[in-house]
Amino acid sequence: MQWYEEVFVLAALLIGIVLGATGLQHDRHWRAKREHYNNEVRSDKSISGGNEISTGEFDIRISKDGSRFYDDVKLFEFSNLKPGDSREFNFYIKNSGDISVSTLMLSFNVEDLENGKPTAAESLVDNTTDIGELSKNIVITKLSVTKEGQTYTLDQYIGKLLKEINGTSISLLKESLTPGEQLKVTIGFKLKEDAGNECQTDTARITLKHLRRAVSF
């Protein structure tokens, strides 16, 4: 009889544990549902969508007269020069983009050519019939920049031969060129008075290149 009582007590204890665990699970279930409901009622959120990072347009253009600007345009052509002749031309550079430009460099790329068959006089003194000598006889007489009515001269290049500044990067800006701003560049040169017959029928093909950099922050 005592054995049965012990078994009954043990069985009752096990049942109590099972019921207790079931009740605990049931209580946890309702508590979780209540907390979820409270979170839904109390929750709030702010959304910021469609955010973007983009770059501005970097666009420098040139013009012969300041009216219409292009990416590529022929600025000058002078022919039939005689020793002592001088020429001068202007061109304009505009910041057509939306980023300020802090550095603007001008580079002369010069190619000396023999323009056709050498004349009889040239043949007597010219030993390089496939390469011209004109850039060695052209002197820079003027190089200036005008921006917002203020003109400054790049004196360090005045008096130099075109050949000497070939490939040289020349800084044009003293301050940034902001979007929409433009400047005028004036270049003058002279064919040396003592230029000899070796320059006859020669051509100097000049490409002006511009290197620009945006403002650094």
Short mmCIF file of N, CA and C in Angstrom, two decimals, residues 73-197:
data_model
loop_
_atom_site.label_atom_id
_atom_site.label_comp_id
_atom_site.label_asym_id
_atom_site.label_seq_id
_atom_site.Cartn_x
_atom_site.Cartn_y
_atom_site.Cartn_z
N VAL A 73 37.92 74.40 -81.82
CA VAL A 73 37.73 75.43 -82.84
C VAL A 73 39.10 75.96 -83.28
N LYS A 74 39.23 76.26 -84.55
CA LYS A 74 40.46 76.86 -85.07
C LYS A 74 40.46 78.34 -84.75
N LEU A 75 41.51 78.82 -84.12
CA LEU A 75 41.54 80.19 -83.61
C LEU A 75 42.22 81.18 -84.56
N PHE A 76 43.20 80.76 -85.33
CA PHE A 76 43.90 81.72 -86.18
C PHE A 76 44.60 81.01 -87.33
N GLU A 77 44.90 81.78 -88.34
CA GLU A 77 45.74 81.34 -89.45
C GLU A 77 46.35 82.58 -90.09
N PHE A 78 47.66 82.69 -90.02
CA PHE A 78 48.38 83.81 -90.61
C PHE A 78 49.33 83.27 -91.68
N SER A 79 49.30 83.89 -92.83
CA SER A 79 50.13 83.39 -93.94
C SER A 79 50.92 84.54 -94.56
N ASN A 80 51.88 84.17 -95.39
CA ASN A 80 52.70 85.12 -96.13
C ASN A 80 53.40 86.15 -95.24
N LEU A 81 53.87 85.69 -94.08
CA LEU A 81 54.61 86.59 -93.20
C LEU A 81 55.98 86.91 -93.79
N LYS A 82 56.41 88.12 -93.54
CA LYS A 82 57.75 88.56 -93.93
C LYS A 82 58.54 88.89 -92.67
N PRO A 83 59.86 88.81 -92.72
CA PRO A 83 60.66 89.17 -91.55
C PRO A 83 60.26 90.53 -90.99
N GLY A 84 60.05 90.57 -89.67
CA GLY A 84 59.64 91.80 -89.00
C GLY A 84 58.14 91.95 -88.84
N ASP A 85 57.33 91.09 -89.51
CA ASP A 85 55.87 91.17 -89.38
C ASP A 85 55.41 90.71 -88.00
N SER A 86 54.40 91.40 -87.49
CA SER A 86 53.81 91.04 -86.19
C SER A 86 52.34 90.69 -86.38
N ARG A 87 51.84 89.80 -85.54
CA ARG A 87 50.44 89.42 -85.53
C ARG A 87 49.98 89.26 -84.08
N GLU A 88 48.68 89.45 -83.89
CA GLU A 88 48.10 89.32 -82.55
C GLU A 88 46.71 88.73 -82.68
N PHE A 89 46.33 87.89 -81.75
CA PHE A 89 44.98 87.31 -81.77
C PHE A 89 44.48 87.12 -80.34
N ASN A 90 43.15 87.09 -80.22
CA ASN A 90 42.49 86.85 -78.94
C ASN A 90 41.68 85.56 -79.03
N PHE A 91 41.49 84.95 -77.90
CA PHE A 91 40.49 83.90 -77.79
C PHE A 91 39.95 83.89 -76.36
N TYR A 92 38.81 83.25 -76.20
CA TYR A 92 38.09 83.29 -74.93
C TYR A 92 37.91 81.87 -74.39
N ILE A 93 38.01 81.76 -73.09
CA ILE A 93 37.80 80.49 -72.41
C ILE A 93 36.66 80.67 -71.42
N LYS A 94 35.70 79.75 -71.45
CA LYS A 94 34.53 79.86 -70.57
C LYS A 94 34.36 78.58 -69.77
N ASN A 95 34.01 78.76 -68.50
CA ASN A 95 33.63 77.63 -67.66
C ASN A 95 32.15 77.36 -67.89
N SER A 96 31.86 76.41 -68.76
CA SER A 96 30.47 76.09 -69.09
C SER A 96 29.89 75.00 -68.20
N GLY A 97 30.66 74.53 -67.24
CA GLY A 97 30.17 73.51 -66.33
C GLY A 97 29.58 74.11 -65.07
N ASP A 98 29.44 73.29 -64.04
CA ASP A 98 28.90 73.77 -62.77
C ASP A 98 29.86 73.53 -61.61
N ILE A 99 31.15 73.39 -61.94
CA ILE A 99 32.21 73.23 -60.93
C ILE A 99 33.25 74.32 -61.15
N SER A 100 33.65 74.99 -60.08
CA SER A 100 34.69 76.02 -60.18
C SER A 100 36.03 75.39 -60.57
N VAL A 101 36.76 76.08 -61.42
CA VAL A 101 38.06 75.59 -61.89
C VAL A 101 39.16 76.38 -61.20
N SER A 102 40.05 75.69 -60.52
CA SER A 102 41.11 76.36 -59.77
C SER A 102 42.40 76.47 -60.56
N THR A 103 42.61 75.56 -61.51
CA THR A 103 43.84 75.55 -62.31
C THR A 103 43.48 75.44 -63.78
N LEU A 104 44.04 76.33 -64.58
CA LEU A 104 43.82 76.31 -66.02
C LEU A 104 45.17 76.54 -66.70
N MET A 105 45.66 75.52 -67.38
CA MET A 105 46.97 75.58 -68.01
C MET A 105 46.82 75.64 -69.53
N LEU A 106 47.65 76.46 -70.16
CA LEU A 106 47.71 76.56 -71.61
C LEU A 106 49.03 75.96 -72.09
N SER A 107 48.94 75.08 -73.07
CA SER A 107 50.15 74.43 -73.59
C SER A 107 50.21 74.60 -75.10
N PHE A 108 51.38 75.07 -75.60
CA PHE A 108 51.63 75.17 -77.03
C PHE A 108 52.30 73.88 -77.51
N ASN A 109 51.65 73.18 -78.40
CA ASN A 109 52.27 72.03 -79.05
C ASN A 109 52.58 72.42 -80.49
N VAL A 110 53.86 72.57 -80.81
CA VAL A 110 54.28 73.12 -82.09
C VAL A 110 54.91 72.03 -82.96
N GLU A 111 54.49 72.01 -84.21
CA GLU A 111 55.06 71.09 -85.19
C GLU A 111 55.56 71.91 -86.37
N ASP A 112 56.86 71.85 -86.63
CA ASP A 112 57.47 72.58 -87.75
C ASP A 112 57.42 71.74 -89.02
N LEU A 113 56.88 72.34 -90.08
CA LEU A 113 56.71 71.62 -91.34
C LEU A 113 57.32 72.41 -92.49
N GLU A 114 57.79 71.69 -93.48
CA GLU A 114 58.18 72.29 -94.75
C GLU A 114 56.93 72.31 -95.63
N ASN A 115 56.53 73.50 -96.05
CA ASN A 115 55.30 73.65 -96.82
C ASN A 115 55.60 73.54 -98.32
N GLY A 116 55.59 72.30 -98.78
CA GLY A 116 55.87 72.09 -100.19
C GLY A 116 57.36 71.99 -100.48
N LYS A 117 57.69 72.11 -101.75
CA LYS A 117 59.08 72.00 -102.18
C LYS A 117 59.86 73.27 -101.83
N PRO A 118 61.04 73.13 -101.23
CA PRO A 118 61.83 74.32 -100.87
C PRO A 118 62.16 75.17 -102.09
N THR A 119 62.20 76.48 -101.88
CA THR A 119 62.59 77.39 -102.96
C THR A 119 64.10 77.24 -103.23
N ALA A 120 64.52 77.82 -104.33
CA ALA A 120 65.95 77.75 -104.68
C ALA A 120 66.80 78.42 -103.61
N ALA A 121 66.33 79.57 -103.11
CA ALA A 121 67.08 80.29 -102.08
C ALA A 121 67.12 79.49 -100.78
N GLU A 122 66.02 78.84 -100.45
CA GLU A 122 65.98 78.05 -99.21
C GLU A 122 66.87 76.83 -99.32
N SER A 123 66.93 76.23 -100.49
CA SER A 123 67.73 75.03 -100.67
C SER A 123 69.21 75.28 -100.41
N LEU A 124 69.66 76.51 -100.60
CA LEU A 124 71.07 76.84 -100.40
C LEU A 124 71.47 76.84 -98.93
N VAL A 125 70.49 77.08 -98.04
CA VAL A 125 70.83 77.24 -96.61
C VAL A 125 70.11 76.23 -95.71
N ASP A 126 69.14 75.52 -96.24
CA ASP A 126 68.33 74.61 -95.41
C ASP A 126 68.76 73.17 -95.66
N ASN A 127 69.34 72.57 -94.62
CA ASN A 127 69.78 71.18 -94.74
C ASN A 127 68.75 70.19 -94.21
N THR A 128 67.66 70.70 -93.64
CA THR A 128 66.61 69.83 -93.11
C THR A 128 65.35 70.04 -93.94
N THR A 129 65.29 69.38 -95.06
CA THR A 129 64.20 69.62 -96.00
C THR A 129 62.87 69.01 -95.56
N ASP A 130 62.88 68.20 -94.51
CA ASP A 130 61.64 67.60 -94.03
C ASP A 130 61.13 68.23 -92.74
N ILE A 131 61.92 69.15 -92.17
CA ILE A 131 61.54 69.81 -90.92
C ILE A 131 61.69 71.31 -91.09
N GLY A 132 60.66 72.06 -90.70
CA GLY A 132 60.71 73.51 -90.81
C GLY A 132 61.50 74.16 -89.69
N GLU A 133 61.80 75.43 -89.88
CA GLU A 133 62.56 76.20 -88.88
C GLU A 133 61.79 77.41 -88.37
N LEU A 134 60.51 77.49 -88.67
CA LEU A 134 59.78 78.72 -88.39
C LEU A 134 59.66 79.01 -86.89
N SER A 135 59.39 78.00 -86.07
CA SER A 135 59.18 78.25 -84.64
C SER A 135 60.43 78.79 -83.95
N LYS A 136 61.60 78.56 -84.56
CA LYS A 136 62.85 79.09 -84.00
C LYS A 136 63.04 80.56 -84.35
N ASN A 137 62.15 81.09 -85.17
CA ASN A 137 62.27 82.48 -85.61
C ASN A 137 61.04 83.32 -85.26
N ILE A 138 60.13 82.76 -84.48
CA ILE A 138 58.95 83.50 -84.04
C ILE A 138 59.10 83.85 -82.56
N VAL A 139 58.98 85.13 -82.25
CA VAL A 139 59.16 85.62 -80.88
C VAL A 139 57.79 85.97 -80.29
N ILE A 140 57.57 85.55 -79.05
CA ILE A 140 56.34 85.91 -78.34
C ILE A 140 56.48 87.36 -77.88
N THR A 141 55.58 88.23 -78.33
CA THR A 141 55.63 89.65 -77.97
C THR A 141 54.56 90.04 -76.96
N LYS A 142 53.55 89.19 -76.79
CA LYS A 142 52.48 89.50 -75.84
C LYS A 142 51.80 88.22 -75.40
N LEU A 143 51.52 88.15 -74.11
CA LEU A 143 50.74 87.04 -73.56
C LEU A 143 50.05 87.57 -72.31
N SER A 144 48.77 87.84 -72.43
CA SER A 144 48.04 88.44 -71.32
C SER A 144 46.68 87.77 -71.13
N VAL A 145 46.15 87.93 -69.93
CA VAL A 145 44.85 87.35 -69.56
C VAL A 145 43.98 88.47 -69.00
N THR A 146 42.74 88.55 -69.46
CA THR A 146 41.78 89.53 -68.94
C THR A 146 40.59 88.79 -68.34
N LYS A 147 40.31 89.09 -67.07
CA LYS A 147 39.20 88.45 -66.36
C LYS A 147 38.48 89.50 -65.54
N GLU A 148 37.19 89.65 -65.80
CA GLU A 148 36.35 90.62 -65.10
C GLU A 148 36.95 92.02 -65.17
N GLY A 149 37.44 92.41 -66.34
CA GLY A 149 37.96 93.75 -66.55
C GLY A 149 39.38 93.97 -66.07
N GLN A 150 39.96 92.99 -65.42
CA GLN A 150 41.34 93.10 -64.93
C GLN A 150 42.28 92.31 -65.85
N THR A 151 43.33 92.99 -66.32
CA THR A 151 44.28 92.36 -67.24
C THR A 151 45.64 92.19 -66.55
N TYR A 152 46.21 91.02 -66.67
CA TYR A 152 47.56 90.79 -66.16
C TYR A 152 48.38 90.10 -67.25
N THR A 153 49.65 90.47 -67.30
CA THR A 153 50.55 89.99 -68.35
C THR A 153 51.47 88.90 -67.79
N LEU A 154 51.66 87.86 -68.56
CA LEU A 154 52.57 86.78 -68.18
C LEU A 154 53.95 87.10 -68.73
N ASP A 155 54.63 88.00 -68.02
CA ASP A 155 55.88 88.58 -68.51
C ASP A 155 57.00 87.55 -68.70
N GLN A 156 56.94 86.47 -67.95
CA GLN A 156 58.04 85.50 -68.02
C GLN A 156 58.15 84.81 -69.38
N TYR A 157 57.11 84.96 -70.21
CA TYR A 157 57.14 84.32 -71.53
C TYR A 157 57.38 85.32 -72.67
N ILE A 158 57.35 86.60 -72.35
CA ILE A 158 57.58 87.63 -73.37
C ILE A 158 59.04 87.59 -73.81
N GLY A 159 59.27 87.62 -75.11
CA GLY A 159 60.62 87.58 -75.64
C GLY A 159 61.13 86.18 -75.93
N LYS A 160 60.41 85.17 -75.50
CA LYS A 160 60.83 83.80 -75.77
C LYS A 160 60.43 83.38 -77.18
N LEU A 161 61.18 82.46 -77.73
CA LEU A 161 60.84 81.91 -79.04
C LEU A 161 59.71 80.89 -78.90
N LEU A 162 58.92 80.79 -79.95
CA LEU A 162 57.85 79.80 -79.95
C LEU A 162 58.40 78.40 -79.72
N LYS A 163 59.56 78.15 -80.27
CA LYS A 163 60.23 76.86 -80.08
C LYS A 163 60.54 76.60 -78.61
N GLU A 164 60.90 77.66 -77.88
CA GLU A 164 61.30 77.51 -76.48
C GLU A 164 60.13 77.16 -75.57
N ILE A 165 58.94 77.62 -75.91
CA ILE A 165 57.80 77.34 -75.04
C ILE A 165 56.98 76.15 -75.54
N ASN A 166 57.48 75.48 -76.55
CA ASN A 166 56.79 74.29 -77.06
C ASN A 166 56.67 73.24 -75.96
N GLY A 167 55.45 72.82 -75.66
CA GLY A 167 55.22 71.82 -74.62
C GLY A 167 55.17 72.35 -73.21
N THR A 168 55.40 73.65 -73.03
CA THR A 168 55.37 74.25 -71.70
C THR A 168 53.93 74.48 -71.25
N SER A 169 53.62 74.13 -70.01
CA SER A 169 52.30 74.39 -69.45
C SER A 169 52.31 75.76 -68.78
N ILE A 170 51.47 76.65 -69.26
CA ILE A 170 51.43 78.03 -68.79
C ILE A 170 50.17 78.24 -67.96
N SER A 171 50.33 78.65 -66.72
CA SER A 171 49.19 78.86 -65.84
C SER A 171 48.50 80.18 -66.18
N LEU A 172 47.18 80.13 -66.36
CA LEU A 172 46.43 81.32 -66.77
C LEU A 172 45.65 81.97 -65.63
N LEU A 173 45.40 81.25 -64.55
CA LEU A 173 44.51 81.76 -63.51
C LEU A 173 45.26 82.26 -62.28
N LYS A 174 44.78 83.40 -61.76
CA LYS A 174 45.22 83.87 -60.45
C LYS A 174 44.19 83.54 -59.38
N GLU A 175 42.95 83.32 -59.80
CA GLU A 175 41.88 82.91 -58.90
C GLU A 175 40.93 82.01 -59.68
N SER A 176 40.06 81.33 -58.97
CA SER A 176 39.20 80.33 -59.60
C SER A 176 38.30 80.93 -60.67
N LEU A 177 38.03 80.13 -61.68
CA LEU A 177 37.07 80.49 -62.72
C LEU A 177 35.76 79.79 -62.37
N THR A 178 34.79 80.56 -61.90
CA THR A 178 33.54 80.00 -61.41
C THR A 178 32.61 79.65 -62.57
N PRO A 179 31.58 78.83 -62.34
CA PRO A 179 30.65 78.47 -63.41
C PRO A 179 30.06 79.69 -64.09
N GLY A 180 30.10 79.71 -65.42
CA GLY A 180 29.57 80.82 -66.20
C GLY A 180 30.58 81.92 -66.49
N GLU A 181 31.69 81.95 -65.76
CA GLU A 181 32.71 82.99 -65.99
C GLU A 181 33.55 82.67 -67.22
N GLN A 182 34.10 83.72 -67.81
CA GLN A 182 34.99 83.55 -68.94
C GLN A 182 36.16 84.51 -68.84
N LEU A 183 37.22 84.21 -69.55
CA LEU A 183 38.38 85.09 -69.60
C LEU A 183 38.86 85.20 -71.04
N LYS A 184 39.61 86.26 -71.30
CA LYS A 184 40.17 86.49 -72.63
C LYS A 184 41.68 86.33 -72.57
N VAL A 185 42.22 85.61 -73.52
CA VAL A 185 43.66 85.43 -73.65
C VAL A 185 44.12 86.13 -74.92
N THR A 186 45.15 86.97 -74.80
CA THR A 186 45.71 87.68 -75.95
C THR A 186 47.14 87.21 -76.17
N ILE A 187 47.44 86.81 -77.40
CA ILE A 187 48.78 86.34 -77.74
C ILE A 187 49.29 87.13 -78.95
N GLY A 188 50.50 87.67 -78.83
CA GLY A 188 51.13 88.38 -79.94
C GLY A 188 52.48 87.76 -80.26
N PHE A 189 52.84 87.77 -81.51
CA PHE A 189 54.15 87.24 -81.89
C PHE A 189 54.69 88.00 -83.10
N LYS A 190 55.96 87.81 -83.34
CA LYS A 190 56.65 88.52 -84.41
C LYS A 190 57.65 87.59 -85.08
N LEU A 191 57.69 87.66 -86.39
CA LEU A 191 58.73 86.93 -87.12
C LEU A 191 60.00 87.77 -87.07
N LYS A 192 61.05 87.18 -86.57
CA LYS A 192 62.31 87.91 -86.37
C LYS A 192 62.74 88.63 -87.65
N GLU A 193 63.26 89.83 -87.45
CA GLU A 193 63.70 90.63 -88.60
C GLU A 193 64.86 90.00 -89.34
N ASP A 194 65.64 89.22 -88.61
CA ASP A 194 66.80 88.59 -89.26
C ASP A 194 66.51 87.14 -89.66
N ALA A 195 65.22 86.79 -89.72
CA ALA A 195 64.88 85.43 -90.16
C ALA A 195 65.40 85.22 -91.57
N GLY A 196 66.11 84.12 -91.77
CA GLY A 196 66.77 83.88 -93.05
C GLY A 196 65.92 83.10 -94.04
N ASN A 197 66.56 82.78 -95.15
CA ASN A 197 65.86 82.07 -96.22
C ASN A 197 65.42 80.66 -95.82
#
